[in-house]
Amino acid sequence: MDHHRLRKYRGPETWARVRAAYVAGESAPSVARRFDVGLSNLRRRAMAEGWTRNRIAETLDLKPVRGAADDPGPGLAPLPVSTSPADAEDPPWIDPDVAVTRAVRRAAWLVSEGRAVEARALIRAAEDLKTLDGQRRG
C-alpha cells in the first residue's frame, strides 16, 4: 500500500504571525508547535526570507541578544530624574494583589500576541512583587 504524507499548507497570515513571534524572541520549536508549522520549514523560510534574528540585527546595526524582545515595553522606560528630593512625587498607590492579578492577565494577553519573552519578564516581576509584599506583611 502506498502511503502519502499529507502536506500542511499555511497561508500568508499564519506565516506573518510566525515571523512576528520568532523575531520577537520566541524559540523556533515553540513557534512551530504553536502555529502548527514544521520546524525545518520555519527555519528554511526564515533563512530564505531573511527574518532570522541575526539578519535583522545586522540591518539595524545591533548586536542580537538571545531571547530579547524587539522593543522594550512602556513599563521599561527610564524613570524621570528629579532635581531635588522635594520634587519627587510618589506614584499612585495600588494594592499589590491587584497589581499581580493585572500582571498575570497582561502576561496571558502577551502570550496570545506571540510576545512570550515580554510575558515571562512580566510574570517574574509579579512573582517578585508578591514575594516582597509577603515579606513586608509578614
Coordinates of C-alpha atoms in Angstrom, one line a residue:
M1 CA 0.0 0.0 0.0
D2 CA 1.3 3.5 -0.8
H3 CA 1.5 6.0 1.9
H4 CA 1.3 9.6 1.0
R5 CA 2.1 12.2 3.6
L6 CA -0.4 15.0 3.9
R7 CA 1.1 18.4 3.3
K8 CA 0.3 21.2 5.5
Y9 CA -0.4 24.5 3.8
R10 CA -0.2 27.6 5.9
G11 CA -1.4 30.9 4.4
P12 CA 0.5 34.2 4.4
E13 CA -1.3 35.5 7.5
T14 CA -0.1 32.5 9.5
W15 CA 3.4 32.9 8.3
A16 CA 3.3 36.6 9.2
R17 CA 2.3 35.7 12.7
V18 CA 5.0 33.0 12.8
R19 CA 7.6 35.6 11.7
A20 CA 6.4 38.1 14.3
A21 CA 6.6 35.6 17.1
Y22 CA 10.0 34.3 16.0
V23 CA 11.6 37.7 15.6
A24 CA 10.1 38.8 18.9
G25 CA 12.3 36.2 20.6
E26 CA 10.2 33.1 21.0
S27 CA 12.1 29.9 20.2
A28 CA 11.7 28.2 16.9
P29 CA 10.4 24.9 18.4
S30 CA 7.8 26.9 20.4
V31 CA 6.7 28.9 17.4
A32 CA 6.5 25.8 15.3
R33 CA 4.3 24.0 17.8
R34 CA 2.0 27.0 18.5
F35 CA 1.3 27.7 14.8
D36 CA 1.5 24.0 13.7
V37 CA 4.2 24.5 11.1
G38 CA 7.2 22.3 10.5
L39 CA 10.3 23.3 12.4
S40 CA 12.5 22.7 9.4
N41 CA 10.1 24.7 7.3
L42 CA 10.2 27.6 9.7
R43 CA 14.0 27.7 9.8
R44 CA 14.2 27.3 6.0
R45 CA 11.8 30.1 5.4
A46 CA 13.5 32.3 8.0
M47 CA 16.8 31.9 6.2
A48 CA 15.4 32.3 2.7
E49 CA 13.4 35.4 3.5
G50 CA 16.0 36.9 5.8
W51 CA 14.0 37.2 9.0
T52 CA 16.4 35.5 11.3
R53 CA 17.3 37.4 14.4
N54 CA 20.9 37.8 13.2
R55 CA 19.9 39.3 9.8
I56 CA 17.5 41.7 11.4
A57 CA 20.2 42.8 13.9
E58 CA 22.6 43.3 11.1
T59 CA 20.2 45.6 9.2
L60 CA 19.5 47.6 12.3
D61 CA 23.3 47.6 13.1
L62 CA 22.6 46.0 16.5
K63 CA 24.2 43.1 18.3
P64 CA 21.5 40.4 18.8
V65 CA 20.6 39.5 22.3
R66 CA 19.4 35.9 22.6
G67 CA 15.8 35.8 23.9
A68 CA 15.3 39.5 23.9
A69 CA 12.1 41.2 22.6
D70 CA 12.3 43.8 19.8
D71 CA 11.4 46.9 21.8
P72 CA 11.1 47.4 25.5
G73 CA 7.6 48.0 26.6
P74 CA 6.5 51.3 28.1
G75 CA 7.0 49.8 31.6
L76 CA 10.7 49.6 30.9
A77 CA 11.2 53.3 30.2
P78 CA 13.7 55.1 32.4
L79 CA 12.4 56.9 35.4
P80 CA 12.5 60.7 35.3
V81 CA 15.2 62.2 37.4
S82 CA 14.1 64.9 39.8
T83 CA 16.3 67.8 40.6
S84 CA 15.7 67.6 44.3
P85 CA 14.1 65.2 46.8
A86 CA 11.2 67.7 47.4
D87 CA 10.3 67.5 43.7
A88 CA 10.0 63.7 43.9
E89 CA 6.3 62.6 43.7
D90 CA 5.1 59.2 45.0
P91 CA 3.4 57.1 42.3
P92 CA -0.3 56.4 43.0
W93 CA -0.8 53.5 45.4
I94 CA -2.2 50.2 44.2
D95 CA -2.8 47.1 46.2
P96 CA 0.0 44.5 45.4
D97 CA -2.6 41.7 45.0
V98 CA -4.4 43.8 42.3
A99 CA -1.1 44.5 40.6
V100 CA -0.2 40.8 40.5
T101 CA -3.6 39.9 39.1
R102 CA -3.3 42.6 36.4
A103 CA 0.2 41.4 35.6
V104 CA -0.9 37.8 35.1
R105 CA -3.8 38.9 32.8
R106 CA -1.5 41.1 30.8
A107 CA 1.1 38.3 30.5
A108 CA -1.7 36.0 29.2
W109 CA -2.5 38.6 26.5
L110 CA 1.2 39.0 25.6
V111 CA 1.5 35.2 25.1
S112 CA -1.6 35.2 22.8
E113 CA 0.1 38.0 20.8
G114 CA 3.3 36.0 20.4
R115 CA 5.3 38.1 22.8
A116 CA 6.3 35.3 25.2
V117 CA 9.6 36.9 26.3
E118 CA 7.8 40.0 27.5
A119 CA 5.2 37.9 29.2
R120 CA 7.9 35.9 31.1
A121 CA 9.5 39.1 32.3
L122 CA 6.2 40.4 33.5
I123 CA 5.5 37.2 35.4
R124 CA 8.9 37.3 37.0
A125 CA 8.2 40.9 38.1
A126 CA 4.8 39.8 39.5
E127 CA 6.4 37.0 41.4
D128 CA 9.0 39.3 42.9
L129 CA 6.3 41.8 43.9
K130 CA 4.3 39.0 45.6
T131 CA 7.5 37.9 47.5
L132 CA 8.3 41.5 48.6
D133 CA 4.7 42.1 49.7
G134 CA 4.7 38.9 51.7
Q135 CA 8.0 39.9 53.4
R136 CA 6.5 43.4 54.2
R137 CA 3.4 41.9 55.8
G138 CA 5.0 39.0 57.5

